[in-house]
PDB file of C-alpha atoms in Angstrom:
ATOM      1  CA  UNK A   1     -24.767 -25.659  93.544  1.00  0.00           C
ATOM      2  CA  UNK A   2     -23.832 -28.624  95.560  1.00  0.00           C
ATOM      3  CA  UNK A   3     -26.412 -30.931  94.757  1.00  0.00           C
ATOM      4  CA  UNK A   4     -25.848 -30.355  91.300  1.00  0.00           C
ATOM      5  CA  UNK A   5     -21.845 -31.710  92.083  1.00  0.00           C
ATOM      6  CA  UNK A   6     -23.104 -34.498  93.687  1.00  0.00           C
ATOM      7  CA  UNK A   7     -25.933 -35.740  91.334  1.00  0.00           C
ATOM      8  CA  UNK A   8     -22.968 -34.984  88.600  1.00  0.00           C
ATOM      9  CA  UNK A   9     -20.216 -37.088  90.881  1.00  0.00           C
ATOM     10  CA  UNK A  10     -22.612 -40.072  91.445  1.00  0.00           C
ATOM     11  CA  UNK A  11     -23.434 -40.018  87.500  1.00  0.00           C
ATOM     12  CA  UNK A  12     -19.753 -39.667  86.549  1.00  0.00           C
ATOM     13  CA  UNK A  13     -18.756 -42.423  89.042  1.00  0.00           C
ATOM     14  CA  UNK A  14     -21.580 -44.804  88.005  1.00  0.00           C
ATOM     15  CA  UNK A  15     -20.294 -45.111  84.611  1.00  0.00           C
ATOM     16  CA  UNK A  16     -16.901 -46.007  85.613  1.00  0.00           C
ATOM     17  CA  UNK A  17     -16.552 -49.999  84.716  1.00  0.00           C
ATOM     18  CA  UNK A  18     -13.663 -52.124  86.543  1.00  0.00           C
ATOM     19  CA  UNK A  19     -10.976 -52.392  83.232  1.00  0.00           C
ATOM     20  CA  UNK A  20     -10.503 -48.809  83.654  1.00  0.00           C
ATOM     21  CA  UNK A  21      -9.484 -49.133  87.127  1.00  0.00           C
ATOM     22  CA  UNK A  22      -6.630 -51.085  86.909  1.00  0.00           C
ATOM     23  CA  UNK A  23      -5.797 -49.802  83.321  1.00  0.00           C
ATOM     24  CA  UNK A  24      -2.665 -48.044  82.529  1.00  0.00           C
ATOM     25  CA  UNK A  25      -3.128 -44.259  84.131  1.00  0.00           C
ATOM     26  CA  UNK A  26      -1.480 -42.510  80.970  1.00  0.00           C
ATOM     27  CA  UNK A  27      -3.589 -45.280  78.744  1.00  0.00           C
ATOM     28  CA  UNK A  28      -6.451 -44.131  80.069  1.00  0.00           C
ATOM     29  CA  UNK A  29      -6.120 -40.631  79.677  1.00  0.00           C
ATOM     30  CA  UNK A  30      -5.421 -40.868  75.941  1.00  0.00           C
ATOM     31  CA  UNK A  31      -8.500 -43.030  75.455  1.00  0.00           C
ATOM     32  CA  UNK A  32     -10.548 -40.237  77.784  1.00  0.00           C
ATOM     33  CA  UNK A  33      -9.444 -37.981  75.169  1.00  0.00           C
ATOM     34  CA  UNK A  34     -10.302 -39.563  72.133  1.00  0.00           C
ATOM     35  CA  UNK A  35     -13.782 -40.185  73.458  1.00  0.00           C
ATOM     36  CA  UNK A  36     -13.828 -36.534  74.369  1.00  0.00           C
ATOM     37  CA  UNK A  37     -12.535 -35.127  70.896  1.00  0.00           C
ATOM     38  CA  UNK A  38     -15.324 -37.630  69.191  1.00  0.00           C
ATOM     39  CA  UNK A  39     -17.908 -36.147  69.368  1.00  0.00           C
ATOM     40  CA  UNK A  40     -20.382 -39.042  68.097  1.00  0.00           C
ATOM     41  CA  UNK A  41     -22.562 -39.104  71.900  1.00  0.00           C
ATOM     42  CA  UNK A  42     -18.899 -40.966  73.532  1.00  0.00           C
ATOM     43  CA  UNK A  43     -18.567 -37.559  75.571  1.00  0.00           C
ATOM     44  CA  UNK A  44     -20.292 -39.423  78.679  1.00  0.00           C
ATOM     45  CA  UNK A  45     -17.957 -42.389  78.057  1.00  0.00           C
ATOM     46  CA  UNK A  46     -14.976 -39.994  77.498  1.00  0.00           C
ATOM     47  CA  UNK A  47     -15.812 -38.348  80.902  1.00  0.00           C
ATOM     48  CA  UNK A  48     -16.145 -41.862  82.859  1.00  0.00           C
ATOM     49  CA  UNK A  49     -12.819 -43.240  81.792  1.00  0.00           C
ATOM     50  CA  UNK A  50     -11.218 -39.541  82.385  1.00  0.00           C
ATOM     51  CA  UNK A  51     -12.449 -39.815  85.622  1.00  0.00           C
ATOM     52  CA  UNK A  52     -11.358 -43.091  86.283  1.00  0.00           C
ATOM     53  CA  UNK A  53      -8.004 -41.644  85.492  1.00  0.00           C
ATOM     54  CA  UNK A  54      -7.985 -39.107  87.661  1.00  0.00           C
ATOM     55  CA  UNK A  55      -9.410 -40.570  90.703  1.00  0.00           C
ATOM     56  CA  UNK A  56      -6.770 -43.780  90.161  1.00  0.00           C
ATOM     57  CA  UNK A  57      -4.146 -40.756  90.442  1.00  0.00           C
ATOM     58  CA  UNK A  58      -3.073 -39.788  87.051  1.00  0.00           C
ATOM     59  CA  UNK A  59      -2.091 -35.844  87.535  1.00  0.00           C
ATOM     60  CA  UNK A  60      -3.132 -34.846  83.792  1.00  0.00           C
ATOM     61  CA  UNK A  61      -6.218 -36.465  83.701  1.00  0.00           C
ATOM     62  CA  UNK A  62      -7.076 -34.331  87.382  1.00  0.00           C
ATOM     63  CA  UNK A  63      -5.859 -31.530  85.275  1.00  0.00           C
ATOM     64  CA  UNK A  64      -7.883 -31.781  82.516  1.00  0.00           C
ATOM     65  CA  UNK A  65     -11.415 -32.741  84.599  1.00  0.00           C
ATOM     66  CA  UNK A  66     -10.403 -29.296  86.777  1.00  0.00           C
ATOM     67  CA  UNK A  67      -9.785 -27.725  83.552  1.00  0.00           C
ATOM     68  CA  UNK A  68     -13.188 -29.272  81.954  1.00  0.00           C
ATOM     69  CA  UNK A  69     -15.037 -28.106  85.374  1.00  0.00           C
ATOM     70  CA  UNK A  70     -13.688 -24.488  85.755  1.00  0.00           C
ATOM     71  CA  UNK A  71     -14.444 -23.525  81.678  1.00  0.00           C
ATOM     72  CA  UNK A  72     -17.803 -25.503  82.011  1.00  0.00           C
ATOM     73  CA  UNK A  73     -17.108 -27.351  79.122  1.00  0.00           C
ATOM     74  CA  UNK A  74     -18.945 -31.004  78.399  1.00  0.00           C
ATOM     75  CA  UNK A  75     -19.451 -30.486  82.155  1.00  0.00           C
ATOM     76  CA  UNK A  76     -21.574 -27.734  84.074  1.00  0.00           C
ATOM     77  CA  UNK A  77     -19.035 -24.913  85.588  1.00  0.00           C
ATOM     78  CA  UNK A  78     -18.354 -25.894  88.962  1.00  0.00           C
ATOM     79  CA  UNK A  79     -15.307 -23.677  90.351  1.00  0.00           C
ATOM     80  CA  UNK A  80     -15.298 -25.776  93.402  1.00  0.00           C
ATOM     81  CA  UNK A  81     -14.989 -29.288  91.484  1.00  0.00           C
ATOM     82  CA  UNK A  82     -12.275 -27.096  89.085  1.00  0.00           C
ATOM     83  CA  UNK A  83     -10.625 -26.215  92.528  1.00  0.00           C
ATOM     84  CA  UNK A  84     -10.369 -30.058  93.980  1.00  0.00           C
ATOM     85  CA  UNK A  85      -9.039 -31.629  90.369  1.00  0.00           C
ATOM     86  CA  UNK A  86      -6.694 -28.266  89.718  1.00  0.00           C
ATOM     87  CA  UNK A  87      -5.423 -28.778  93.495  1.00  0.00           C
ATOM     88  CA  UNK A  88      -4.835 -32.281  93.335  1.00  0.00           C
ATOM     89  CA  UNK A  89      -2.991 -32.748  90.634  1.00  0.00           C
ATOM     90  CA  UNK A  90      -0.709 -29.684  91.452  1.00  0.00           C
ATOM     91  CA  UNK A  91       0.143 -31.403  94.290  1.00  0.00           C
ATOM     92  CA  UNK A  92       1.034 -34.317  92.444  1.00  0.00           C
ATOM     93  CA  UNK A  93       3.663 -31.355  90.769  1.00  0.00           C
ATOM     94  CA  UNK A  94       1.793 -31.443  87.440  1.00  0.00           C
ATOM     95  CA  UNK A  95       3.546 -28.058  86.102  1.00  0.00           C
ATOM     96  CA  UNK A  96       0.565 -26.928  83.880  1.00  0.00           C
ATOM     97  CA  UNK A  97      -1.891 -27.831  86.745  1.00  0.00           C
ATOM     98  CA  UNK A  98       0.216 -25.475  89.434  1.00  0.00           C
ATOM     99  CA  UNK A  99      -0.080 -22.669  86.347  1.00  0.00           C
ATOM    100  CA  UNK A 100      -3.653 -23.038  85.920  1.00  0.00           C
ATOM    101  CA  UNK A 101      -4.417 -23.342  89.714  1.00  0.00           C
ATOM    102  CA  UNK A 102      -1.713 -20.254  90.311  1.00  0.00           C
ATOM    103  CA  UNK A 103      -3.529 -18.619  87.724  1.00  0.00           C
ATOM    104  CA  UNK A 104      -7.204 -18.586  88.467  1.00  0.00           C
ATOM    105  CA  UNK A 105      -6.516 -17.889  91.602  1.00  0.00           C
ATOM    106  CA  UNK A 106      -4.679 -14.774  91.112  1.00  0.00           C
ATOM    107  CA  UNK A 107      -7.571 -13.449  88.756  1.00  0.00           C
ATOM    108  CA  UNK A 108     -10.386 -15.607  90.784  1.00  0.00           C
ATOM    109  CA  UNK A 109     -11.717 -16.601  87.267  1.00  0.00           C
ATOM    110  CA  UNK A 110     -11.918 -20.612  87.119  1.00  0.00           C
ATOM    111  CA  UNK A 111     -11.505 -20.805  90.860  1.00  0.00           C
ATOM    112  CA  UNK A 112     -11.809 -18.996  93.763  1.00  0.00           C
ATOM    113  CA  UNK A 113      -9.482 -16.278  95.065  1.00  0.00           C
ATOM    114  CA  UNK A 114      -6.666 -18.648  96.966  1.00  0.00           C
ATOM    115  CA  UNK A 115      -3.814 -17.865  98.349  1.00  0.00           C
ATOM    116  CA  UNK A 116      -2.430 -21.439  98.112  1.00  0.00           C
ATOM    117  CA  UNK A 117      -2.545 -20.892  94.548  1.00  0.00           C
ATOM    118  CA  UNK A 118      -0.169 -18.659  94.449  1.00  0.00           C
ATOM    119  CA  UNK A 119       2.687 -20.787  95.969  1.00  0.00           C
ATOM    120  CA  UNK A 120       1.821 -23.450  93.222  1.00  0.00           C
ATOM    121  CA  UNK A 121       2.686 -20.736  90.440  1.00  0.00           C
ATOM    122  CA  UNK A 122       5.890 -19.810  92.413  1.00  0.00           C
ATOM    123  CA  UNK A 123       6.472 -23.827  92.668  1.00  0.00           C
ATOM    124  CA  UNK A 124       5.901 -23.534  89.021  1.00  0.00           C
ATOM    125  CA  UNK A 125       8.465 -21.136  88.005  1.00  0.00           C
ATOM    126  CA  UNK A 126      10.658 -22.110  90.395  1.00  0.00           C
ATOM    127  CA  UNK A 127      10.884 -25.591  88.329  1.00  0.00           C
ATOM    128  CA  UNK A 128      11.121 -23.405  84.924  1.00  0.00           C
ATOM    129  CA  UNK A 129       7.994 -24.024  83.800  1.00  0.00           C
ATOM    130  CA  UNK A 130       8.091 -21.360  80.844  1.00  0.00           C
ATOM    131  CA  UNK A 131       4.250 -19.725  81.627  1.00  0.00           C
ATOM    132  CA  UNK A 132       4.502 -19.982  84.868  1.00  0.00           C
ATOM    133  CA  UNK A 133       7.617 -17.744  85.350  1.00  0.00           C
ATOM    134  CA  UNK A 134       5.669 -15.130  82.531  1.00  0.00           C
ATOM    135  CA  UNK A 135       3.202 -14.717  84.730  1.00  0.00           C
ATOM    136  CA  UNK A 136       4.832 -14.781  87.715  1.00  0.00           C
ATOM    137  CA  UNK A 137       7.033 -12.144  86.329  1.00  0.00           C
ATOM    138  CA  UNK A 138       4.219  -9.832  85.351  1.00  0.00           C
ATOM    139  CA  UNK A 139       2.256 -10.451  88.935  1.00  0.00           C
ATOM    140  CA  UNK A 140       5.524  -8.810  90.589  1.00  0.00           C
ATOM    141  CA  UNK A 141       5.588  -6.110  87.312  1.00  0.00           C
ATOM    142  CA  UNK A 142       1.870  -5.383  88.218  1.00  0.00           C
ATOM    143  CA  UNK A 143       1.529  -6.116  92.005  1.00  0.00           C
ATOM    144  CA  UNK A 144      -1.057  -8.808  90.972  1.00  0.00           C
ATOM    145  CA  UNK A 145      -0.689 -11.203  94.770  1.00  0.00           C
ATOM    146  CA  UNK A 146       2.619  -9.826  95.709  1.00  0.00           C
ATOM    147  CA  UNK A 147       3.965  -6.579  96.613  1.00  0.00           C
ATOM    148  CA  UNK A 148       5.188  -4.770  92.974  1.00  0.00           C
ATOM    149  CA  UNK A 149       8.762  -5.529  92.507  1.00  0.00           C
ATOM    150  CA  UNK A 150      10.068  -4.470  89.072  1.00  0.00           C
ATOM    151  CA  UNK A 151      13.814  -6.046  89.324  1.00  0.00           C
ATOM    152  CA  UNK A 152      12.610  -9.237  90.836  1.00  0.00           C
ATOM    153  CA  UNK A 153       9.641  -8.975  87.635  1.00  0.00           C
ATOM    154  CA  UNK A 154      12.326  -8.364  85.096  1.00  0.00           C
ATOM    155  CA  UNK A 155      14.034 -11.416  86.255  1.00  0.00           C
ATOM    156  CA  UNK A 156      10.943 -13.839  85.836  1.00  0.00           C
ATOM    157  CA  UNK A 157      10.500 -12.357  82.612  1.00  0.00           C
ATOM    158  CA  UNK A 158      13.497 -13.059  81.487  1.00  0.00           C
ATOM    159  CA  UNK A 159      13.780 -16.080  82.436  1.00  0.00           C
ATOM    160  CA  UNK A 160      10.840 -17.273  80.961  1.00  0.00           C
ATOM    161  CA  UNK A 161      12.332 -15.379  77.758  1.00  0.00           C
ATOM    162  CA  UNK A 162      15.347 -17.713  78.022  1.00  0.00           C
ATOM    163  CA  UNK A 163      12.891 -20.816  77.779  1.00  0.00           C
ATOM    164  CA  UNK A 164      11.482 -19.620  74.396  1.00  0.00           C
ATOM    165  CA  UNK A 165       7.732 -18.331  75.731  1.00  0.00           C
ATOM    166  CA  UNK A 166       6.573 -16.615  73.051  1.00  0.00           C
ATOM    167  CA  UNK A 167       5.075 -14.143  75.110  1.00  0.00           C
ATOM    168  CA  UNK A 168       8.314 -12.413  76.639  1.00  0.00           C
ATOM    169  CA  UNK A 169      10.063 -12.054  73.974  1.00  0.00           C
TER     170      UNK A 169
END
């Protein structure tokens, strides 16, 4: 539990070096990823410099640690870490992260229950971000966070039709 996030923290933090912190936020991210995707032992350098990223600010790089932490992959599952790096970077206004965060906490899977969650998903669609008005449209369809509400779930729906999501039309 939370010793484990610690001990993890510490370890992730120790292998941060000081280019990284001043490096270039987006930079780093792509280089996070390519350590990440090679899979030659660089996962533990992938995860330092994504890291880095994330904790110098950089909104995907939050995303994708919260997204690492809540699917427990190259990471142990930690909803609560998933939680802190989703959260953060959806208040930055990273679209995807207010899905994800929206999301999981409407089904509880990577995160807890929340219902801050929810208002990122409706920031979400508000903005037109294509998944995030699907799914808000099928939460008011199904009464999934929100009272049911078929016309206002139609509209969503349609909307997110309009943006080309696949899975509306």
């Amino acid at each position: 539990g939370d010793q484990m996030e610690q001990a993890l923290i510490k370890w992730l933090e120790s292998g941060i070096d000081a280019p990284s912190k001043t490096a270039e936020p987006d930079a780093v991210a792509l280089l996070a990823e390519y350590f990440i995707v090679d899979q030659r032992n660089q996962t533990p350098a992938g995860l330092y410099v994504l890291m880095a990223s994330a904790r110098n600010g950089n909104a995907e790089a939050m995303r994708i640690l919260g997204l690492l932490f809540g699917q427990g992959k190259l990471v142990p599952k930690s909803p609560p870490l998933a939680q802190r790096w989703l959260r953060e970077a959806a208040v930055k206004g990273d679209r995807d992260a207010q899905f994800y965060f929206g999301e999981s906490s409407v089904f509880g899977t990577m995160i807890l229950e929340n219902e801050e969650g929810y208002q990122f998903l409706e920031r979400a669609a508000e903005a037109g971000h294509p998944r995030s008005l699907l799914f808000r449209g099928f939460c008011s369809l199904e009464g999934m966070g929100v009272n049911r509400d078929e016309v206002n779930g139609f509209r969503y729906v349609s909307r997110a039709a309009e943006k080309g999501t696949l899975e509306a039309v």
